[in-house]
Coordinates of C-alpha atoms in Angstrom, one line a residue:
Chain A
M195 CA 0.0 0.0 0.0
N196 CA 1.3 3.4 -1.0
I197 CA 0.7 5.8 1.9
V198 CA 1.5 9.5 1.7
V199 CA 1.6 11.4 5.0
L200 CA 1.5 15.2 4.8
M201 CA 3.7 16.9 7.3
K202 CA 4.0 20.6 8.1
Q203 CA 6.7 22.4 10.0
V204 CA 5.3 24.9 12.4
P205 CA 6.6 27.3 15.1
D206 CA 6.8 25.7 18.5
T207 CA 3.5 26.1 20.4
W208 CA 5.5 26.8 23.5
S209 CA 7.4 29.7 22.1
E210 CA 6.2 33.3 21.5
R211 CA 4.6 33.2 18.0
T212 CA 4.0 36.3 15.9
L213 CA 3.2 37.6 12.4
R214 CA 5.5 39.7 10.2
A215 CA 4.7 43.3 10.2
A216 CA 5.5 43.6 6.4
D217 CA 2.9 41.2 5.0
N218 CA 1.0 39.8 7.9
T219 CA 2.4 36.3 7.3
L220 CA 3.8 34.0 9.9
D221 CA 7.2 35.0 11.2
R222 CA 9.0 31.7 11.0
D223 CA 12.3 33.1 12.3
A224 CA 10.8 34.4 15.6
A225 CA 10.2 30.9 17.0
D226 CA 11.8 27.5 17.1
A227 CA 10.5 25.3 14.2
V228 CA 9.1 21.9 15.0
M229 CA 7.0 19.2 13.3
N230 CA 3.3 19.9 13.7
E231 CA 2.4 17.8 16.6
L232 CA -0.7 16.1 15.0
D233 CA 1.4 15.1 12.1
E234 CA 3.5 12.9 14.3
Y235 CA 0.2 10.9 14.9
A236 CA -0.4 10.8 11.2
I237 CA 3.1 9.5 10.5
E238 CA 2.7 6.9 13.3
E239 CA -0.6 5.7 11.8
G240 CA 1.0 5.5 8.4
L241 CA 3.8 3.4 9.8
R242 CA 1.5 1.1 11.7
L243 CA -0.7 0.5 8.6
T244 CA 2.3 -0.4 6.4
E245 CA 3.6 -2.7 9.2
A246 CA 0.3 -4.5 9.1
H247 CA -0.5 -4.3 5.4
G248 CA 2.9 -3.8 3.7
G249 CA 3.8 -1.0 1.4
E250 CA 5.7 2.2 2.1
V251 CA 5.2 5.6 3.6
T252 CA 6.1 8.8 1.7
I253 CA 6.3 12.1 3.5
V254 CA 5.2 15.2 1.6
S255 CA 5.9 18.6 3.0
M256 CA 5.5 22.0 1.7
G257 CA 7.6 24.7 3.4
P258 CA 10.9 26.6 3.4
E259 CA 14.3 25.0 3.3
K260 CA 14.4 24.7 7.1
A261 CA 11.6 22.1 6.9
T262 CA 14.2 19.6 6.0
E263 CA 14.9 19.2 9.7
S264 CA 11.3 18.0 10.3
I265 CA 11.4 15.8 7.2
R266 CA 14.5 14.2 8.7
K267 CA 12.7 13.5 11.9
A268 CA 9.8 11.9 9.9
L269 CA 12.2 9.7 8.1
S270 CA 14.0 8.8 11.4
M271 CA 10.6 7.6 12.7
G272 CA 10.6 5.1 9.9
A273 CA 9.0 6.7 6.8
D274 CA 10.7 5.5 3.6
K275 CA 11.1 8.6 1.5
A276 CA 10.1 12.2 1.2
V277 CA 9.0 14.9 -1.2
H278 CA 9.8 18.5 -0.2
V279 CA 8.0 21.3 -2.1
S280 CA 10.2 24.3 -1.4
D281 CA 9.9 27.5 -3.4
E282 CA 10.0 31.2 -2.5
A283 CA 7.0 31.7 -4.7
L284 CA 4.9 29.7 -2.2
H285 CA 5.4 32.2 0.7
G286 CA 2.1 33.3 2.1
S287 CA 0.0 30.6 0.4
D288 CA -3.4 30.1 2.1
A289 CA -5.2 26.8 2.5
L290 CA -6.8 26.8 -1.0
V291 CA -3.5 27.4 -2.7
T292 CA -1.7 24.9 -0.5
S293 CA -4.3 22.2 -1.2
A294 CA -3.9 22.9 -5.0
V295 CA -0.1 22.5 -4.8
L296 CA -0.3 19.4 -2.6
A297 CA -2.9 17.8 -4.9
K298 CA -0.5 18.2 -7.7
V299 CA 2.2 16.5 -5.7
L300 CA -0.2 13.7 -4.8
E301 CA -1.3 13.1 -8.4
R302 CA 2.3 13.0 -9.4
A303 CA 3.4 10.6 -6.7
G304 CA 0.3 8.4 -6.7
F305 CA -1.3 7.1 -3.5
D306 CA -3.7 4.6 -2.0
L307 CA -4.1 6.6 1.2
V308 CA -3.3 10.1 2.2
I309 CA -3.0 10.7 6.0
L310 CA -2.7 14.1 7.6
G311 CA -3.2 15.7 11.0
S312 CA -6.6 17.2 11.4
E313 CA -5.1 20.7 11.8
S314 CA -1.8 22.5 12.1
T315 CA -1.0 24.3 15.4
D316 CA -0.2 27.6 13.6
A317 CA -3.0 28.2 11.1
R318 CA -5.6 25.9 12.6
T319 CA -7.9 26.0 9.6
G320 CA -8.5 22.2 9.7
V321 CA -9.8 22.3 6.1
L322 CA -7.0 20.8 4.2
A323 CA -8.3 17.2 4.2
A324 CA -11.6 18.3 2.8
M325 CA -10.0 20.5 0.1
L326 CA -7.6 17.7 -0.9
A327 CA -10.3 15.1 -1.2
E328 CA -12.4 17.4 -3.3
R329 CA -9.5 18.3 -5.6
L330 CA -8.4 14.7 -5.9
G331 CA -12.0 13.3 -6.3
V332 CA -11.6 10.8 -3.5
P333 CA -13.5 10.2 -0.2
Q334 CA -12.6 12.1 2.9
L335 CA -12.6 10.4 6.3
T336 CA -11.8 13.1 8.8
F337 CA -11.1 13.4 12.5
A338 CA -10.2 9.7 12.7
S339 CA -9.4 8.2 16.1
K340 CA -9.1 4.7 14.6
V341 CA -8.4 3.4 11.1
D342 CA -9.2 0.0 9.7
I343 CA -8.3 -1.2 6.3
D344 CA -9.6 -4.4 4.7
G345 CA -8.6 -4.8 1.0
S346 CA -9.8 -1.6 -0.6
A347 CA -12.4 -0.8 2.1
I348 CA -11.5 1.7 4.8
A349 CA -13.4 2.4 8.0
I350 CA -12.6 5.0 10.6
H351 CA -14.0 6.1 13.9
R352 CA -14.7 9.8 13.6
L353 CA -14.3 11.5 17.0
A354 CA -17.4 13.4 18.1
D355 CA -18.6 15.0 21.3
Y356 CA -20.9 12.1 22.0
G357 CA -18.4 9.4 21.2
Y358 CA -17.6 8.4 17.6
D359 CA -19.3 7.8 14.2
T360 CA -18.1 5.0 12.0
V361 CA -17.3 6.3 8.5
E362 CA -16.7 4.0 5.7
G363 CA -15.2 4.5 2.3
T364 CA -13.0 3.0 -0.4
L365 CA -9.4 3.5 -1.2
P366 CA -7.9 5.7 -2.5
A367 CA -8.9 8.2 0.2
V368 CA -7.9 11.1 2.4
V369 CA -7.8 10.5 6.2
S370 CA -7.2 13.2 8.8
V371 CA -6.3 12.0 12.3
V372 CA -6.8 13.3 15.9
E373 CA -4.3 12.7 18.7
K374 CA -6.4 10.0 20.3
I375 CA -5.5 7.6 17.5
N376 CA -2.2 6.3 18.7
E377 CA 1.0 7.1 20.5
P378 CA 3.7 8.3 18.2
R379 CA 7.1 6.5 18.4
Y380 CA 10.3 8.3 19.2
P381 CA 13.1 8.1 16.6
S382 CA 15.5 5.4 17.5
F383 CA 19.3 5.5 17.0
K384 CA 18.9 3.0 14.2
G385 CA 16.1 5.1 12.6
I386 CA 18.1 8.3 12.8
M387 CA 21.2 6.7 11.1
A388 CA 19.0 5.0 8.5
A389 CA 17.3 8.3 7.7
K390 CA 20.6 9.7 6.4
K391 CA 20.4 7.4 3.4
K392 CA 16.7 7.9 2.6
P393 CA 15.8 9.8 -0.6
V394 CA 14.3 13.3 -0.3
E395 CA 13.1 14.8 -3.6
T396 CA 13.0 18.5 -3.6
L397 CA 10.5 20.1 -6.0
T398 CA 9.8 23.7 -7.1
V399 CA 6.5 25.0 -8.2
A400 CA 7.8 24.9 -11.8
D401 CA 8.7 21.2 -11.4
L402 CA 5.0 20.6 -10.7
G403 CA 3.9 22.4 -13.8
I404 CA 2.3 25.2 -11.7
D405 CA 2.5 28.9 -12.8
P406 CA 4.3 30.7 -9.9
A407 CA 1.8 33.5 -10.3
Q408 CA -1.0 31.1 -9.2
V409 CA 0.6 30.5 -5.8
G410 CA 1.8 32.6 -2.8
L411 CA 0.4 35.5 -0.9
A412 CA -0.8 37.5 -4.0
A413 CA -2.7 34.5 -5.4
S414 CA -4.4 33.5 -2.1
A415 CA -8.1 34.0 -1.8
T416 CA -7.9 34.8 1.9
E417 CA -5.9 37.6 3.4
V418 CA -4.9 38.6 6.9
V419 CA -6.0 42.2 7.1
E420 CA -5.4 43.0 10.7
W421 CA -4.1 41.3 13.8
A422 CA -3.4 42.0 17.4
K423 CA -1.2 40.4 20.1
R424 CA -3.0 38.3 22.6
P425 CA -4.0 40.4 25.5
P426 CA -2.0 39.7 28.7
R427 CA -3.7 37.2 30.9
A428 CA -6.2 38.9 33.2
A429 CA -5.7 38.4 36.9
G430 CA -7.9 35.7 38.4
V431 CA -10.8 36.4 40.7
V432 CA -10.0 35.7 44.4
V433 CA -13.0 34.3 46.3
T434 CA -12.9 34.6 50.0
D435 CA -14.6 31.7 51.6
D436 CA -17.3 33.0 54.0
G437 CA -19.0 29.7 54.2
D438 CA -20.3 30.0 50.6
G439 CA -17.0 29.1 48.8
G440 CA -18.5 25.9 47.5
T441 CA -21.5 27.7 46.0
K442 CA -19.3 30.3 44.4
A443 CA -17.0 27.7 42.9
A444 CA -20.1 25.9 41.6
E445 CA -21.5 29.1 40.1
F446 CA -18.1 29.8 38.4
L447 CA -18.1 26.3 36.9
A448 CA -21.7 26.7 35.8
S449 CA -20.9 30.0 34.1
R450 CA -18.3 28.2 32.0
K451 CA -20.8 25.4 31.3
F452 CA -18.6 22.8 33.1
I453 CA -21.6 21.8 35.3
Chain B
M258 CA 38.3 16.9 11.1
S259 CA 35.1 18.0 12.7
F260 CA 35.0 18.6 16.4
V261 CA 31.3 19.2 16.8
L262 CA 28.5 16.6 17.1
A263 CA 26.9 15.5 13.9
A264 CA 23.3 16.5 13.1
E265 CA 22.2 12.9 13.7
Q266 CA 23.9 12.9 17.2
L267 CA 22.0 16.0 18.2
Q268 CA 18.8 14.5 16.9
F269 CA 19.5 11.4 19.0
A270 CA 20.0 13.5 22.1
E271 CA 16.8 15.4 21.3
A272 CA 14.8 12.3 20.7
L273 CA 16.0 10.8 24.0
H274 CA 15.2 14.1 25.8
D275 CA 11.7 14.1 24.4
Q276 CA 11.1 10.5 25.3
L277 CA 12.4 10.9 28.9
A278 CA 10.6 14.2 29.4
A279 CA 7.3 12.5 28.4
A280 CA 8.0 9.5 30.7
D281 CA 8.2 11.8 33.7
V282 CA 11.4 10.3 35.1
P283 CA 11.3 12.0 38.5
A284 CA 8.0 10.2 39.2
V285 CA 9.5 7.0 37.9
A286 CA 12.6 7.4 40.1
R287 CA 10.5 8.0 43.2
Q288 CA 8.5 4.8 42.5
W289 CA 11.7 3.0 41.9
A290 CA 13.1 4.3 45.2
A291 CA 9.9 3.1 47.0
G292 CA 10.6 -0.4 45.6
D293 CA 8.1 -0.3 42.7
R294 CA 10.3 -0.8 39.6
K295 CA 7.6 -1.6 37.1
R296 CA 7.5 1.7 35.4
G297 CA 11.3 2.1 35.6
Q298 CA 11.9 -1.3 34.0
A299 CA 9.3 -0.5 31.3
L300 CA 11.1 2.7 30.6
W301 CA 14.4 0.9 30.5
Y302 CA 12.9 -1.4 27.9
S303 CA 11.6 1.4 25.8
L304 CA 15.0 3.1 26.0
A305 CA 16.5 -0.1 24.7
E306 CA 14.0 0.0 21.8
A307 CA 15.4 3.5 21.1
G308 CA 18.9 1.9 20.9
V309 CA 20.3 3.1 24.2
A310 CA 21.2 -0.4 25.5
A311 CA 22.7 -1.6 22.2
L312 CA 25.2 1.3 21.7
A313 CA 28.2 -0.5 23.2
V314 CA 27.2 -3.9 21.9
P315 CA 28.9 -4.8 18.6
Q316 CA 26.6 -5.3 15.5
R317 CA 27.7 -9.0 15.4
W318 CA 25.7 -9.5 18.6
D319 CA 22.6 -7.6 17.5
G320 CA 24.0 -4.3 18.9
L321 CA 24.7 -1.0 17.2
G322 CA 28.5 -0.9 17.6
A323 CA 28.1 2.9 18.0
H324 CA 30.9 5.4 18.6
P325 CA 31.7 6.1 22.3
A326 CA 30.5 9.7 21.6
D327 CA 27.0 8.3 21.0
L328 CA 27.2 6.5 24.4
V329 CA 28.2 9.9 26.0
I330 CA 25.1 11.5 24.4
A331 CA 22.8 8.8 25.8
C332 CA 24.3 8.7 29.3
E333 CA 24.3 12.5 29.5
E334 CA 20.6 12.6 28.7
L335 CA 19.9 9.8 31.2
G336 CA 21.7 11.8 33.9
H337 CA 19.9 14.9 32.8
H338 CA 16.6 13.2 33.6
A339 CA 17.8 11.3 36.8
M340 CA 17.1 7.9 35.2
P341 CA 17.7 5.3 37.9
G342 CA 19.5 2.0 37.5
P343 CA 23.1 0.8 36.9
I344 CA 23.6 2.9 33.8
A345 CA 27.4 3.0 33.5
E346 CA 27.5 -0.7 34.4
S347 CA 24.8 -2.1 32.1
L348 CA 25.1 0.3 29.2
A349 CA 28.8 0.7 29.0
A350 CA 31.2 -1.4 31.2
V351 CA 29.6 -4.8 31.0
P352 CA 28.8 -4.8 27.3
T353 CA 32.3 -3.5 26.5
L354 CA 33.8 -6.3 28.7
L355 CA 31.7 -9.0 27.2
A356 CA 32.3 -7.8 23.7
V357 CA 36.0 -8.2 24.1
L358 CA 35.6 -11.6 25.8
A359 CA 33.3 -12.8 23.0
G360 CA 36.0 -12.1 20.5
T361 CA 35.6 -11.6 16.8
D362 CA 35.2 -15.2 15.8
E363 CA 32.0 -16.6 14.5
P364 CA 30.6 -18.5 16.3
A365 CA 31.5 -16.9 19.6
A366 CA 34.2 -18.5 21.7
D367 CA 31.6 -18.6 24.5
E368 CA 28.0 -18.8 23.2
R369 CA 26.7 -17.8 26.7
I370 CA 28.5 -14.5 26.5
A371 CA 27.1 -13.9 23.0
G372 CA 23.7 -14.6 24.4
W373 CA 24.1 -12.0 27.2
L374 CA 25.3 -9.4 24.7
R375 CA 22.1 -10.0 22.6
Q376 CA 19.9 -9.8 25.7
L377 CA 21.7 -6.6 26.9
A378 CA 21.2 -5.0 23.5
A379 CA 17.5 -5.8 23.5
G380 CA 17.0 -4.5 27.0
D381 CA 16.0 -7.9 28.3
L382 CA 19.0 -8.1 30.6
I383 CA 20.3 -5.5 33.1
A384 CA 23.9 -6.2 34.2
T385 CA 26.2 -4.8 36.9
I386 CA 29.8 -5.3 37.9
A387 CA 32.3 -4.7 40.7
W388 CA 36.0 -4.3 40.4
P389 CA 37.6 -3.9 43.8
P390 CA 39.3 -1.8 45.0
L391 CA 38.4 0.9 42.4
L392 CA 34.8 -0.2 42.1
P393 CA 34.3 -2.0 45.4
Y394 CA 30.5 -2.4 45.2
A395 CA 28.2 -3.7 42.5
A396 CA 25.4 -1.1 42.0
D397 CA 21.8 -2.3 41.9
A398 CA 22.8 -6.0 41.9
Q399 CA 19.4 -6.9 43.3
L400 CA 17.7 -6.1 40.0
A401 CA 20.5 -7.2 37.7
G402 CA 20.1 -10.4 35.8
L403 CA 23.9 -10.7 35.4
V404 CA 26.3 -9.8 38.2
L405 CA 30.0 -9.9 37.5
V406 CA 33.2 -9.3 39.6
A407 CA 36.5 -8.6 38.0
G408 CA 40.0 -9.0 39.5
P409 CA 43.4 -7.9 38.1
D410 CA 43.0 -10.3 35.1
W411 CA 40.0 -12.5 35.7
V412 CA 36.2 -12.1 35.5
K413 CA 33.8 -14.2 37.5
L414 CA 30.1 -14.6 37.8
A415 CA 29.2 -13.2 41.2
E416 CA 26.7 -13.6 43.9
P417 CA 25.7 -10.3 45.5
G418 CA 25.6 -9.9 49.3
P419 CA 22.8 -7.9 50.9
G420 CA 22.4 -4.5 49.3
L421 CA 23.8 -1.5 51.3
R422 CA 21.8 1.7 51.2
S423 CA 23.2 4.4 49.0
V424 CA 22.8 8.1 49.5
Q425 CA 20.6 8.0 46.4
A426 CA 17.2 6.6 47.2
G427 CA 16.6 3.4 45.3
R428 CA 20.2 2.7 44.5
S429 CA 21.8 -0.2 46.3
L430 CA 25.4 -1.2 46.6
S431 CA 26.5 -4.8 47.1
I432 CA 29.7 -6.5 48.1
V433 CA 29.9 -9.4 45.7
T434 CA 31.5 -12.9 46.0
G435 CA 33.1 -14.4 42.9
K436 CA 31.7 -17.8 41.9
E437 CA 32.2 -19.4 38.5
L438 CA 35.3 -18.2 36.5
L439 CA 34.3 -16.7 33.2
A440 CA 37.6 -15.5 31.8
H441 CA 41.2 -15.2 32.8
G442 CA 44.2 -13.4 31.3
A443 CA 41.6 -10.7 30.5
A444 CA 43.4 -7.6 32.0
A445 CA 43.1 -5.6 28.8
A446 CA 39.4 -6.3 28.5
I447 CA 38.7 -5.4 32.1
Q448 CA 40.7 -2.2 31.7
Q449 CA 38.8 -1.2 28.6
A450 CA 35.5 -1.9 30.3
F451 CA 36.5 0.3 33.2
E452 CA 37.4 3.2 30.9
F453 CA 33.9 2.9 29.3
G454 CA 32.3 2.8 32.7
V455 CA 34.2 5.9 33.8
L456 CA 33.2 7.7 30.5
A457 CA 29.5 6.8 31.0
G458 CA 29.6 7.9 34.6
A459 CA 31.2 11.2 33.7
A460 CA 28.5 11.8 31.1
Q461 CA 25.8 11.0 33.5
L462 CA 27.2 13.5 36.0
L463 CA 27.5 16.2 33.3
G464 CA 23.8 15.6 32.5
A465 CA 22.8 15.8 36.1
G466 CA 24.8 19.0 36.5
R467 CA 22.9 20.5 33.5
A468 CA 19.6 19.5 35.2
L469 CA 20.7 21.1 38.5
L470 CA 21.6 24.3 36.7
D471 CA 18.2 24.2 34.8
C472 CA 16.4 23.8 38.1
A473 CA 18.4 26.5 39.9
T474 CA 18.0 29.0 37.0
A475 CA 14.3 28.4 36.7
H476 CA 14.0 28.9 40.5
A477 CA 16.1 32.1 40.4
V478 CA 13.8 33.6 37.9
Q479 CA 10.6 32.8 39.7
R480 CA 11.6 33.4 43.3
T481 CA 11.5 37.1 44.3
Q482 CA 13.1 38.7 47.2
F483 CA 13.3 42.5 48.0
G484 CA 10.9 42.9 45.1
S485 CA 13.0 41.3 42.4
P486 CA 13.8 37.9 41.1
I487 CA 16.7 36.5 43.1
G488 CA 18.5 35.7 39.8
S489 CA 18.9 39.5 39.2
F490 CA 21.3 39.7 42.2
Q491 CA 25.0 39.3 41.3
A492 CA 25.5 37.0 44.3
V493 CA 23.2 34.5 42.7
K494 CA 23.8 35.0 39.0
H495 CA 27.5 34.9 39.1
Q496 CA 27.3 31.5 40.9
L497 CA 25.0 30.2 38.2
A498 CA 27.3 31.5 35.5
N499 CA 30.3 29.7 37.2
V500 CA 28.3 26.5 37.1
L501 CA 27.6 26.9 33.4
I502 CA 31.3 27.6 32.7
A503 CA 32.3 24.4 34.6
L504 CA 29.8 22.3 32.7
E505 CA 30.8 23.8 29.3
F506 CA 34.5 23.1 30.1
G507 CA 33.6 19.5 31.1
R508 CA 31.9 18.7 27.8
P509 CA 34.8 19.0 25.4
L510 CA 36.9 16.8 27.7
L511 CA 34.2 14.3 27.8
L512 CA 33.9 14.2 24.0
A513 CA 37.7 14.1 23.6
A514 CA 37.8 11.1 25.9
A515 CA 35.1 9.4 23.7
V516 CA 37.2 10.1 20.6
A517 CA 40.4 8.8 22.4
L518 CA 38.6 5.6 23.4
A519 CA 37.4 5.0 19.9
D520 CA 40.9 5.5 18.5
D521 CA 42.9 3.6 21.1
P522 CA 41.1 2.2 24.1
A523 CA 44.5 1.3 25.8
G524 CA 45.9 4.8 25.4
A525 CA 42.9 6.8 26.5
A526 CA 43.5 6.7 30.3
R527 CA 44.7 10.3 30.5
D528 CA 41.7 11.7 28.6
V529 CA 39.1 9.6 30.3
S530 CA 40.4 10.6 33.7
A531 CA 40.6 14.2 32.8
A532 CA 36.9 14.0 31.7
K533 CA 35.9 12.3 34.9
V534 CA 37.6 14.9 37.1
A535 CA 36.1 17.8 35.2
C536 CA 32.6 16.4 35.0
T537 CA 32.5 15.4 38.6
D538 CA 33.8 18.8 39.7
A539 CA 31.2 20.5 37.5
A540 CA 28.4 18.4 38.8
R541 CA 29.4 18.9 42.4
L542 CA 29.6 22.6 41.9
A543 CA 26.2 22.5 40.2
A544 CA 24.8 20.6 43.1
R545 CA 26.1 23.0 45.8
V546 CA 25.0 26.1 43.9
A547 CA 21.6 24.6 43.1
L548 CA 21.0 23.7 46.7
Q549 CA 22.0 27.2 47.9
V550 CA 20.0 29.0 45.2
H551 CA 16.9 27.0 46.1
G552 CA 17.2 27.9 49.8
A553 CA 15.4 25.7 52.3
I554 CA 13.1 24.1 49.7
G555 CA 16.1 22.5 48.1
Y556 CA 16.7 20.4 51.3
T557 CA 13.3 18.7 51.1
A558 CA 13.0 15.3 49.7
E559 CA 9.7 16.3 48.1
H560 CA 11.4 18.7 45.7
D561 CA 12.7 16.9 42.6
L562 CA 16.1 18.7 43.1
S563 CA 16.9 16.0 45.6
L564 CA 16.9 13.4 42.9
W565 CA 19.9 15.0 41.1
L566 CA 21.6 16.1 44.4
T567 CA 21.8 12.5 45.5
L568 CA 22.6 11.2 42.1
V569 CA 25.7 13.4 42.0
R570 CA 26.6 12.3 45.5
A571 CA 26.3 8.6 44.6
V572 CA 27.8 8.5 41.1
G573 CA 30.5 11.1 41.8
P574 CA 32.8 8.8 43.8
A575 CA 32.0 5.7 41.8
W576 CA 34.4 4.6 39.1
G577 CA 37.5 6.0 40.9
S578 CA 37.9 9.0 43.2
Q579 CA 38.9 12.4 42.0
R580 CA 42.3 11.9 43.7
W581 CA 42.8 8.6 41.8
H582 CA 41.9 10.1 38.4
R583 CA 44.1 13.2 39.0
A584 CA 47.0 11.0 39.8
R585 CA 46.4 9.1 36.6
V586 CA 46.5 12.3 34.6
L587 CA 49.7 13.4 36.4
A588 CA 51.3 10.0 35.7
A589 CA 50.4 10.2 32.0
L590 CA 51.8 13.7 31.8
A591 CA 54.9 13.0 33.8
G592 CA 55.4 9.8 31.7
G593 CA 55.3 11.9 28.6
S594 CA 52.5 9.9 27.0

């Protein structure tokens, strides 16, 4: 089975993230770059599926040159090869443009199954799986907390507030995963050394037969017009317990719909 | 020649750091100390899956045959997270010793030794060793599946006596009695195993020193006195800076010792001893300063600082005293080697 896992490098959630004043795009130099956390689960699921059903895992990533570090990590975890789409022209691409570029890569590489995290921790649009499925004309099975494959049939548990729905489809398909699905492995010494020799194909927009004018910030349908820094955390409310502390705590929880 | 760690080595350190951070080693170490070693042994096994236990085992016996610098990276990270267990013994000294004894012939001269090496690499076996008088006690012999004792030129399977309590909770020290003779005329193998044990212990200490500095620095930023964080006072920050300098000066010696061991295990004594002296001094300084910076809270067993303070106390004097190692450096310099 030919599994493609989409991976994005994002600024570390734990560091101070900001946008660039010049064009309101993400300032990638301001924060440490790491692999999008949910993508680790996507990679793990891809590896588990190939361990069970055979085949290989290809990592596809779109991002600046620095993304090679995260691609290396994905290969150290056990993925077989990688495709890195890196082009200055892509800077500032929104979800629609990104999905168009990735769809081209996927058509070119061929796939039985595309797995991706249900969202990235920086943009958090969570729409890429749907856009890709539409562009590729294949079923989308999103927010999966479990994936089962039997021949060309695929079934997932779609995580919901009330439990899960079972969603079925046929391969080829696009699956987005949530963090409940598995526990990603850590790269082993062997994996890290083996990753050195694994092939990484680097592609430009032109290599994919896409007009550079059709991608990037200018070609994006969405635009960040304005943004503000997160306000500093407000001081908490101190409740003095005059015998009604329990009631006040309950009222607070009720106001936040916890009870 | 490159004197910095390769990208892959840094990635290995980072992967181990992530794995150990997620495993919450301080909690594991506390359970371990209370006699519940289930989580600790599970963690040991998953570290073996990451390759940690196979670094010093040759590829012939299902190991990784890694460079000593890789062993340094792993042991430093284990010390950084206060991982309990006979680390220098089981990950470095014993596999090095057995690998030399097993020889390079196929099949092995002693199939039993080859079997132990395979089990060590897989994380199925934890081993420990004593080499009186330099290493008078076998650490954690109670949980080791293989206990060895070495003499000037012989190696025996050993039976541990009752464990003596160590200053580090959960660590035990045993006087061992030699039983079945495993090898004789093995002075070179024993010496090499000792050097690797010293190297691993030094790395563990450097990692512990780094953790102590991290703790103290974090505390110095949070704790305020006279209206400012205590870290803004020179009396505190200069001490922390001195610790950082000591640790940073220890690391190159440690890596140099690893390179020397890879090039010529028999001629590495000076570099290995220099590394041990520098790393032990740095870790002890880190422990003293961290304790002082923390104030009274640092003395409590409940604060995780105690895990590293006692680790430094326990591992510091193991694998040869500072005086012994300094004498060895002096002898090497005076001898012109």
